[in-house]
Short mmCIF file of C-alpha atoms in Angstrom, two decimals:
data_model
loop_
_atom_site.label_atom_id
_atom_site.label_comp_id
_atom_site.label_asym_id
_atom_site.label_seq_id
_atom_site.Cartn_x
_atom_site.Cartn_y
_atom_site.Cartn_z
CA MET A 632 -28.14 20.32 16.70
CA ALA A 633 -26.76 22.01 13.65
CA ARG A 634 -25.60 20.18 10.54
CA PHE A 635 -22.27 21.07 9.00
CA THR A 636 -20.80 19.96 5.70
CA ILE A 637 -17.21 20.20 4.58
CA GLU A 638 -16.03 19.84 1.04
CA ILE A 639 -13.70 16.86 0.80
CA TRP A 640 -14.75 15.62 -2.62
CA GLY A 641 -11.73 14.35 -4.53
CA GLU A 642 -9.28 15.11 -1.74
CA MET A 643 -6.51 12.67 -1.07
CA CYS A 644 -5.93 10.86 2.23
CA PRO A 645 -5.41 12.16 4.92
CA ILE A 646 -6.57 15.69 4.06
CA PRO A 647 -10.30 14.94 4.64
CA LEU A 648 -9.61 13.61 8.11
CA ILE A 649 -7.45 16.61 9.06
CA LYS A 650 -10.17 18.97 7.78
CA ALA A 651 -12.84 17.06 9.69
CA LYS A 652 -10.73 17.15 12.83
CA ASN A 653 -10.32 20.93 12.58
CA LYS A 654 -14.01 21.44 11.84
CA LEU A 655 -15.03 19.38 14.84
CA LEU A 656 -13.14 21.75 17.14
CA SER A 657 -15.49 24.59 16.21
CA MET A 658 -18.64 22.50 16.60
CA GLU A 659 -20.90 22.11 19.60
CA CYS A 660 -21.78 18.84 21.27
CA GLY A 661 -24.60 17.14 19.40
CA ASP A 662 -23.80 18.78 16.07
CA ILE A 663 -23.55 16.62 13.00
CA LEU A 664 -20.78 16.73 10.42
CA VAL A 665 -21.67 15.45 6.95
CA LEU A 666 -18.97 14.16 4.64
CA GLU A 667 -19.06 12.56 1.23
CA THR A 668 -16.16 10.82 -0.47
CA GLU A 669 -15.45 8.43 -3.32
CA HIS A 670 -12.23 7.24 -1.70
CA SER A 671 -12.70 3.88 0.01
CA CYS A 672 -9.66 4.30 2.27
CA THR A 673 -10.66 7.83 3.32
CA SER A 674 -14.10 6.67 4.34
CA ARG A 675 -12.64 3.75 6.26
CA GLY A 676 -10.01 5.93 7.94
CA ILE A 677 -12.62 8.40 9.15
CA VAL A 678 -14.84 5.63 10.52
CA VAL A 679 -11.96 4.00 12.40
CA TRP A 680 -10.81 7.36 13.74
CA ALA A 681 -14.34 8.36 14.85
CA LYS A 682 -14.85 5.05 16.62
CA ALA A 683 -11.52 5.35 18.41
CA ASN A 684 -12.67 8.81 19.54
CA ARG A 685 -16.06 7.41 20.63
CA TYR A 686 -17.98 9.69 18.27
CA LEU A 687 -21.16 8.45 16.69
CA ILE A 688 -20.54 7.64 13.04
CA GLU A 689 -22.83 6.35 10.32
CA GLU A 690 -21.48 5.18 7.00
CA GLU A 691 -23.69 4.56 4.01
CA GLU A 692 -22.82 3.76 0.43
CA VAL A 693 -25.14 6.10 -1.44
CA ALA A 694 -23.97 5.27 -4.96
CA ASN A 695 -21.43 3.00 -6.57
CA GLY A 696 -18.20 3.69 -4.73
CA ILE A 697 -19.47 6.82 -3.00
CA TRP A 698 -19.70 6.92 0.76
CA HIS A 699 -21.82 9.27 2.79
CA LEU A 700 -20.69 9.79 6.37
CA GLU A 701 -22.52 11.42 9.26
CA LEU A 702 -20.48 12.08 12.33
CA THR A 703 -22.16 13.23 15.53
CA LYS A 704 -19.98 15.04 18.00
CA THR A 705 -21.11 13.26 21.16
CA HIS A 706 -18.58 14.81 23.53
CA ASP A 707 -15.89 17.47 23.66
CA MET B 312 -24.87 -15.42 7.58
CA LYS B 313 -26.08 -13.00 4.93
CA LYS B 314 -24.50 -10.16 6.86
CA THR B 315 -21.13 -11.93 7.02
CA TRP B 316 -21.29 -12.50 3.27
CA GLN B 317 -22.10 -8.83 2.76
CA THR B 318 -19.04 -7.83 4.76
CA ILE B 319 -16.82 -10.22 2.83
CA ILE B 320 -18.05 -8.88 -0.49
CA HIS B 321 -18.34 -5.20 0.35
CA GLY B 322 -15.62 -4.87 2.93
CA PRO B 323 -14.00 -3.31 4.68
CA TRP B 324 -12.31 -6.24 6.33
CA ALA B 325 -10.67 -5.61 9.68
CA TYR B 326 -7.07 -4.50 9.32
CA TRP B 327 -5.74 -7.48 11.25
CA VAL B 328 -7.64 -9.92 9.00
CA GLY B 329 -6.00 -8.25 6.03
CA ALA B 330 -2.60 -8.45 7.72
CA ILE B 331 -2.91 -12.19 8.37
CA ILE B 332 -4.09 -13.04 4.84
CA LEU B 333 -1.46 -10.78 3.27
CA GLY B 334 1.18 -12.44 5.43
CA MET B 335 0.11 -15.87 4.17
CA LEU B 336 0.05 -14.69 0.54
CA ASN B 337 3.47 -13.10 0.97
CA LEU B 338 4.82 -16.47 2.13
CA LEU B 339 3.14 -18.28 -0.76
CA VAL B 340 4.76 -15.86 -3.21
CA LEU B 341 8.15 -16.66 -1.65
CA ILE B 342 7.48 -20.40 -1.92
CA VAL B 343 6.25 -20.33 -5.53
CA ARG B 344 8.65 -17.68 -6.80
CA HIS B 345 11.76 -18.71 -4.78
CA GLN B 346 12.14 -15.00 -4.28
CA PRO B 347 10.12 -12.49 -2.21
CA TRP B 348 7.34 -10.30 -3.54
CA GLY B 349 8.57 -7.05 -5.07
CA VAL B 350 7.01 -4.37 -7.21
CA THR B 351 9.29 -1.67 -8.61
CA GLN B 352 12.05 -3.71 -10.24
CA ASN B 353 9.67 -5.21 -12.76
CA ILE B 354 8.14 -1.80 -13.49
CA GLU B 355 11.64 -0.45 -14.13
CA HIS B 356 12.38 -3.32 -16.55
CA TRP B 357 9.21 -2.58 -18.50
CA ALA B 358 10.14 1.10 -18.57
CA GLU B 359 13.57 0.19 -19.98
CA TRP B 360 11.97 -1.92 -22.70
CA ILE B 361 9.42 0.73 -23.66
CA GLY B 362 12.08 3.45 -23.56
CA THR B 363 14.34 1.42 -25.81
CA ASN B 364 11.55 0.89 -28.33
CA LEU B 365 10.68 4.57 -28.31
CA GLY B 366 14.34 5.35 -28.91
CA VAL B 367 14.67 7.35 -25.70
CA LEU B 368 16.87 4.94 -23.77
CA ASP B 369 19.84 2.86 -24.81
CA ASP B 370 19.26 -0.87 -24.98
CA GLN B 371 19.73 -2.76 -21.71
CA GLY B 372 18.82 -6.11 -23.21
CA PHE B 373 15.22 -6.49 -22.06
CA THR B 374 13.07 -8.41 -24.52
CA PHE B 375 9.29 -8.62 -24.70
CA MET B 376 9.38 -12.39 -24.27
CA GLY B 377 11.71 -12.05 -21.31
CA LEU B 378 9.34 -9.61 -19.64
CA MET B 379 6.23 -11.65 -20.41
CA THR B 380 7.79 -14.71 -18.76
CA SER B 381 9.01 -12.82 -15.70
CA SER B 382 7.00 -13.49 -12.57
CA GLY B 383 7.07 -9.84 -11.48
CA THR B 384 4.90 -8.88 -14.45
CA TYR B 385 2.14 -11.22 -13.31
CA LEU B 386 2.37 -10.06 -9.71
CA ASN B 387 1.93 -6.43 -10.73
CA LEU B 388 -0.73 -7.12 -13.34
CA GLY B 389 -2.53 -9.41 -10.90
CA LEU B 390 -2.37 -6.78 -8.17
CA LEU B 391 -3.99 -4.20 -10.44
CA MET B 392 -6.65 -6.58 -11.75
CA GLY B 393 -7.31 -8.01 -8.30
CA ALA B 394 -7.96 -4.55 -6.90
CA PHE B 395 -10.23 -3.74 -9.83
CA TRP B 396 -12.09 -7.00 -9.36
CA ALA B 397 -12.46 -6.29 -5.64
CA THR B 398 -14.22 -3.02 -6.43
CA LEU B 399 -16.33 -4.66 -9.12
CA VAL B 400 -17.47 -7.48 -6.82
CA ALA B 401 -18.84 -4.87 -4.44
CA SER B 402 -20.26 -2.77 -7.32
CA GLN B 403 -17.94 0.05 -6.28
CA ALA B 404 -16.11 0.44 -9.57
CA ARG B 405 -16.06 3.96 -10.95
CA PHE B 406 -13.62 6.31 -12.58
CA ARG B 407 -12.23 8.74 -10.04
CA PRO B 408 -10.77 11.76 -11.83
CA ILE B 409 -8.40 14.35 -10.41
CA ARG B 410 -10.49 17.24 -9.08
CA ASP B 411 -7.68 19.69 -8.38
CA ARG B 412 -4.52 20.65 -10.23
CA LYS B 413 -2.45 20.53 -7.05
CA PHE B 414 -3.05 16.80 -6.81
CA PHE B 415 -1.82 16.30 -10.34
CA LEU B 416 1.43 18.02 -9.41
CA SER B 417 1.82 16.28 -6.07
CA ALA B 418 1.19 12.88 -7.67
CA LEU B 419 3.75 13.54 -10.38
CA ILE B 420 6.43 14.82 -7.99
CA GLY B 421 5.64 12.12 -5.45
CA GLY B 422 5.83 9.42 -8.10
CA LEU B 423 9.18 10.69 -9.38
CA LEU B 424 10.68 10.84 -5.90
CA MET B 425 9.29 7.43 -5.09
CA GLY B 426 10.58 5.77 -8.23
CA TYR B 427 14.02 7.31 -7.85
CA GLY B 428 14.23 6.47 -4.16
CA ALA B 429 13.01 2.93 -4.63
CA ARG B 430 15.57 2.12 -7.30
CA ILE B 431 18.61 3.56 -5.55
CA ALA B 432 17.62 1.66 -2.39
CA TYR B 433 16.98 -1.58 -4.33
CA GLY B 434 13.29 -1.77 -3.55
CA CYS B 435 10.04 -0.19 -2.50
CA ASN B 436 7.88 -0.53 0.57
CA VAL B 437 7.25 -4.16 -0.24
CA GLY B 438 10.56 -5.37 -1.66
CA ALA B 439 12.93 -3.48 0.61
CA LEU B 440 10.90 -2.63 3.71
CA LEU B 441 8.44 -5.46 4.31
CA ASN B 442 10.43 -8.25 2.71
CA GLY B 443 13.80 -6.76 3.60
CA ILE B 444 12.84 -6.96 7.25
CA ALA B 445 11.16 -10.32 6.71
CA SER B 446 14.45 -11.58 5.23
CA SER B 447 16.15 -10.55 8.51
CA SER B 448 18.38 -8.14 6.64
CA LEU B 449 19.86 -5.20 8.51
CA THR B 450 19.38 -3.08 5.38
CA GLY B 451 15.63 -3.61 5.66
CA TRP B 452 15.51 -2.14 9.16
CA ILE B 453 17.67 0.83 8.20
CA PHE B 454 15.53 1.44 5.10
CA ALA B 455 12.43 1.31 7.30
CA ILE B 456 13.79 4.01 9.60
CA ALA B 457 14.71 6.16 6.58
CA VAL B 458 11.23 5.72 5.08
CA PHE B 459 9.62 6.65 8.38
CA ILE B 460 11.67 9.86 8.61
CA GLY B 461 10.84 10.53 4.94
CA THR B 462 7.15 10.05 5.71
CA TRP B 463 7.45 12.59 8.51
CA LEU B 464 9.06 15.09 6.13
CA GLY B 465 6.45 14.33 3.49
CA SER B 466 3.69 14.95 6.02
CA LYS B 467 5.17 18.39 6.70
CA PHE B 468 5.05 19.17 2.96
CA LEU B 469 1.52 17.81 2.72
CA VAL B 470 0.25 20.00 5.56
CA LYS B 471 2.07 23.03 4.16
CA TYR B 472 1.21 22.79 0.45
CA LEU B 473 -1.80 20.53 0.00
CA LEU B 474 -4.07 21.25 2.93
CA MET C 272 -30.24 11.05 2.89
CA GLY C 273 -31.40 11.67 -0.64
CA THR C 274 -31.98 9.05 -3.26
CA ASN C 275 -29.98 5.91 -3.39
CA ALA C 276 -28.26 5.80 -6.76
CA PHE C 277 -26.73 2.40 -6.33
CA HIS C 278 -26.63 0.29 -9.48
CA SER C 279 -25.49 -3.31 -9.41
CA GLN C 280 -22.40 -4.01 -11.45
CA GLN C 281 -22.78 -7.77 -11.24
CA LYS C 282 -23.00 -8.18 -15.03
CA TRP C 283 -19.64 -6.49 -15.42
CA ASN C 284 -18.35 -8.54 -12.53
CA LEU C 285 -19.36 -11.80 -14.23
CA GLY C 286 -17.80 -10.63 -17.46
CA PHE C 287 -14.57 -9.81 -15.68
CA ILE C 288 -14.52 -13.20 -13.93
CA VAL C 289 -14.90 -14.92 -17.32
CA PHE C 290 -12.10 -12.74 -18.71
CA LEU C 291 -9.80 -13.55 -15.78
CA THR C 292 -10.57 -17.27 -16.04
CA LEU C 293 -9.77 -17.26 -19.76
CA LEU C 294 -6.53 -15.42 -19.07
CA LEU C 295 -5.58 -17.94 -16.40
CA VAL C 296 -6.45 -20.91 -18.62
CA LEU C 297 -4.38 -19.43 -21.41
CA LEU C 298 -1.47 -18.79 -19.08
CA ALA C 299 -1.72 -22.32 -17.67
CA GLN C 300 -0.94 -23.66 -21.15
CA ILE C 301 2.39 -21.84 -21.01
CA SER C 302 3.50 -22.14 -17.41
CA THR C 303 1.98 -23.50 -14.20
CA ASN C 304 4.35 -21.43 -12.13
CA LEU C 305 3.34 -18.14 -13.75
CA THR C 306 -0.34 -19.08 -13.40
CA LEU C 307 0.13 -19.61 -9.68
CA ILE C 308 1.98 -16.29 -9.42
CA PHE C 309 -0.85 -14.57 -11.30
CA VAL C 310 -3.44 -16.06 -8.94
CA LEU C 311 -1.36 -14.87 -5.98
CA GLY C 312 -1.06 -11.41 -7.53
CA ILE C 313 -4.82 -11.19 -7.99
CA SER C 314 -5.39 -12.36 -4.42
CA LEU C 315 -2.94 -9.78 -3.09
CA GLY C 316 -4.73 -7.01 -4.96
CA PHE C 317 -8.12 -8.27 -3.82
CA VAL C 318 -7.13 -8.48 -0.15
CA LEU C 319 -5.31 -5.14 -0.20
CA GLN C 320 -8.42 -3.44 -1.58
CA LYS C 321 -10.92 -5.23 0.64
CA SER C 322 -9.05 -4.60 3.86
CA ARG C 323 -8.13 -1.06 2.74
CA PHE C 324 -4.57 -1.93 3.64
CA CYS C 325 -2.25 0.95 2.92
CA LEU C 326 1.40 1.04 3.88
CA VAL C 327 1.51 4.82 3.55
CA SER C 328 -1.31 5.13 6.03
CA ALA C 329 0.47 2.75 8.40
CA LEU C 330 3.52 5.00 8.51
CA ARG C 331 1.85 8.39 8.11
CA ASP C 332 -1.22 8.26 10.32
CA PRO C 333 0.71 8.04 13.61
CA ILE C 334 2.40 11.30 12.63
CA LEU C 335 -0.50 13.27 11.19
CA ILE C 336 -3.54 11.93 12.97
CA GLY C 337 -2.29 9.87 15.87
CA MET C 338 -4.05 6.69 14.75
CA THR C 339 -2.04 3.49 14.90
CA GLU C 340 -4.65 0.80 14.10
CA LEU C 341 -3.15 0.18 10.68
CA THR C 342 0.41 0.56 11.97
CA ARG C 343 -0.23 -2.29 14.39
CA ALA C 344 -1.74 -4.42 11.62
CA PHE C 345 1.40 -3.73 9.60
CA LEU C 346 3.57 -4.83 12.55
CA LEU C 347 1.52 -8.04 12.66
CA LEU C 348 2.16 -8.53 8.94
CA LEU C 349 5.88 -8.00 9.56
CA GLY C 350 5.86 -10.52 12.41
CA ILE C 351 4.10 -13.18 10.31
CA SER C 352 6.50 -12.52 7.44
CA ILE C 353 9.65 -12.71 9.58
CA LEU C 354 8.67 -16.04 11.16
CA GLY C 355 7.31 -17.39 7.88
CA PHE C 356 10.41 -16.43 5.90
CA ALA C 357 12.60 -18.11 8.53
CA LEU C 358 10.50 -21.27 8.26
CA VAL C 359 10.47 -21.25 4.46
CA SER C 360 14.20 -20.63 4.13
CA TRP C 361 14.86 -23.42 6.66
CA GLY C 362 12.62 -25.76 4.67
CA ALA C 363 14.31 -24.74 1.43
CA SER C 364 17.79 -25.39 2.82
CA GLN C 365 16.63 -28.84 4.00
CA ARG C 366 15.53 -29.70 0.47
CA ASN C 367 18.40 -27.92 -1.26
CA ILE C 368 16.06 -25.55 -3.06
CA PRO C 369 17.75 -22.30 -4.04
CA LEU C 370 16.01 -19.37 -2.43
CA ILE C 371 16.84 -15.70 -2.86
CA LEU C 372 16.09 -13.47 0.10
CA ASN C 373 16.04 -9.69 -0.06
CA VAL C 374 19.35 -9.02 1.64
CA PHE C 375 20.38 -5.88 -0.18
CA PRO C 376 23.68 -4.00 -0.03
CA LEU C 377 23.81 -1.13 2.38
CA GLY C 378 25.05 2.33 1.54
CA VAL C 379 24.34 6.02 1.78
CA HIS C 380 21.86 5.56 -1.06
CA THR C 381 19.77 3.19 1.10
CA VAL C 382 19.09 6.04 3.51
CA VAL C 383 18.69 8.70 0.80
CA GLY C 384 16.42 6.38 -1.17
CA GLY C 385 14.33 5.68 1.91
CA LEU C 386 13.93 9.38 2.64
CA LEU C 387 12.92 10.22 -0.94
CA PHE C 388 10.59 7.24 -1.06
CA GLY C 389 8.96 8.30 2.21
CA ILE C 390 8.38 11.87 1.00
CA GLY C 391 7.18 10.67 -2.39
CA MET C 392 4.64 8.19 -1.15
CA VAL C 393 2.93 10.73 1.09
CA LEU C 394 2.67 13.20 -1.80
CA ALA C 395 1.53 10.59 -4.32
CA GLY C 396 -1.07 9.07 -2.00
CA GLY C 397 0.24 5.53 -2.12
CA CYS C 398 3.42 3.51 -2.21
CA SER C 399 4.16 1.51 -5.33
CA THR C 400 1.79 -1.26 -4.22
CA GLY C 401 -0.83 1.26 -3.21
CA ILE C 402 -0.52 3.02 -6.56
CA LEU C 403 -1.18 -0.19 -8.50
CA MET C 404 -4.10 -1.00 -6.24
CA ARG C 405 -5.60 2.48 -6.62
CA ILE C 406 -5.21 2.45 -10.39
CA GLY C 407 -7.28 -0.73 -10.20
CA GLU C 408 -9.79 1.17 -8.10
CA GLY C 409 -10.03 3.77 -10.86
CA PHE C 410 -8.08 6.71 -9.48
CA ALA C 411 -6.65 9.00 -12.16
CA MET C 412 -4.35 10.64 -9.64
CA GLN C 413 -2.42 7.45 -9.01
CA GLY C 414 -2.22 6.92 -12.76
CA VAL C 415 -0.22 10.15 -12.91
CA ALA C 416 1.83 8.99 -9.95
CA PHE C 417 2.52 5.75 -11.79
CA PHE C 418 3.91 7.69 -14.73
CA GLY C 419 6.17 9.56 -12.31
CA LEU C 420 7.17 6.27 -10.71
CA VAL C 421 8.19 4.79 -14.07
CA VAL C 422 10.32 7.79 -15.01
CA GLY C 423 11.80 8.03 -11.52
CA ALA C 424 12.64 4.33 -11.48
CA VAL C 425 14.61 4.58 -14.71
CA LEU C 426 16.47 7.66 -13.45
CA GLY C 427 17.16 5.92 -10.15
CA GLU C 428 18.41 2.71 -11.70
CA ARG C 429 20.76 4.64 -13.94
CA SER C 430 22.15 6.86 -11.21
CA LEU C 431 22.74 3.96 -8.83
CA ILE C 432 26.24 3.48 -10.20
CA THR C 433 27.09 7.12 -9.42
CA TRP C 434 25.91 6.69 -5.84
CA ARG C 435 28.02 3.56 -5.51
CA ASN C 436 31.12 5.26 -6.84
CA LEU C 437 30.61 8.36 -4.74
CA PHE C 438 29.97 6.80 -1.35
CA GLY C 439 30.73 3.12 -1.81
CA GLU C 440 28.53 0.41 -0.36
CA TRP C 441 28.77 -2.50 2.01
CA SER C 442 27.40 -5.92 1.30
CA GLY C 443 24.13 -6.48 3.11
CA ILE C 444 24.20 -7.97 6.59
CA PHE C 445 22.07 -11.07 6.98
CA LEU C 446 21.33 -10.92 10.70
CA PRO C 447 21.24 -14.72 11.28
CA ASP C 448 24.82 -14.90 9.97
CA LEU C 449 25.83 -12.41 12.60
CA LEU C 450 23.76 -13.53 15.59
CA GLY C 451 22.41 -16.97 14.71
CA TRP C 452 18.81 -17.78 13.80
CA VAL C 453 17.20 -18.01 17.23
CA PRO C 454 18.63 -14.80 18.74
CA THR C 455 17.79 -12.93 15.52
CA LEU C 456 14.16 -14.03 15.59
CA ILE C 457 13.83 -13.28 19.30
CA LEU C 458 15.41 -9.86 18.80
CA GLU C 459 13.22 -8.98 15.81
CA ILE C 460 10.00 -10.11 17.43
CA ALA C 461 10.97 -8.24 20.60
CA VAL C 462 11.46 -5.07 18.54
CA LEU C 463 8.07 -5.55 16.88
CA VAL C 464 6.34 -6.13 20.23
CA THR C 465 7.99 -3.01 21.63
CA LEU C 466 6.86 -0.99 18.61
CA TRP C 467 3.36 -2.43 19.04
CA GLN C 468 3.22 -1.26 22.66
CA LEU C 469 4.64 2.10 21.65
CA ALA C 470 2.03 2.47 18.91
CA LYS C 471 -0.76 1.60 21.33
CA TRP C 472 0.53 4.10 23.87
CA TRP C 473 0.92 6.75 21.15
CA GLN C 474 -2.68 6.42 19.97
CA LYS C 475 -3.98 6.65 23.55
CA LYS C 476 -1.84 9.71 24.17
CA GLN C 477 -2.86 11.40 20.91
CA LEU C 478 -6.58 10.80 21.31
CA GLY C 479 -6.59 11.70 24.97
CA GLU C 480 -8.95 10.22 27.51
#
């Protein structure tokens, strides 16, 4: 149940999602990946992608126009 | 009820909801303007006018009054303001600076390529692709295929240089 | 996690609404048509931002990520537009209203332009519509891209004549002239439905089961 963070601050679509995808490969089931972005489309894209992959995803707007995402790797 | 309102204000709306409303608005633009929605041509006209006034470009006959009464100006200005308003409504407005020099370069190069490509093909994603196809023009379909291949090439560059 | 640093911007929002209303009232004194266009422009920007609609994403994500949700929404938008444009142009011809459709000439530069545009929009993080929308959202990066777009557009417009002279160009083919209205619409919708199915299959294949 480890928590991982990757730095995607200020990165343009779709780089955050590709990075997240690669990071997930090295993670165990049940691990959590934490992401933070100020890009509305990036946040949305990751949520849609995670849902399509049946991962657990939580999206919260922590400040004006900043989204905090927590993705749980529920399966391999 | 409150939750629905929250979603409307904060978004994101489902993609298909956006598609349907955008489709309706696209039709309304055609009806009001007697011409489909387009973006880059008007930007180019403004650039010609500014360039002429700065003495960089030779005069192509664009006047300030002519530009201020052209419908494209209001579509583009409205688009920008509408997007800003949409972020403001949801209290999501903020300045988002460039955090890395590579994005400055990629934006500049990308913008140049895009502007050049759009003008030699008579339109951008909206004018030539979406509304070219919507106008049942063969050119629109061919442009769409070219853009798709270009996107594929661009993705290769993106993975190679920006990732 | 952490503290919630969310501040309401409703005061600014109200101020901006007043500003927009004043602008619209002022414009209405000059031209009703332009006022309507301005309202439509604002609505387009609003909806694009709220639904996070992005034409770059629609074309790029199938390639890079294997997601086609937005691609399918874009196909829906195309379908609505094709049928709607047919209806509007039929209505206009009934009432003898002149209507310009985007039937552009076809040439080598159409393909070259498309390729360059495709590469450019991926690198710039938005097509021309997306750039305007993201400037509205406050992105500095797309502001730079906009500057590039302006310069590129001028260069493109001025080199168009060279492209024409070098490779020539054919006048655009309006498909209904060639096939008739009904077959054209059936053909186009059939292509869109096929692409829809393909996109659905692609996403399933890419994500795996």
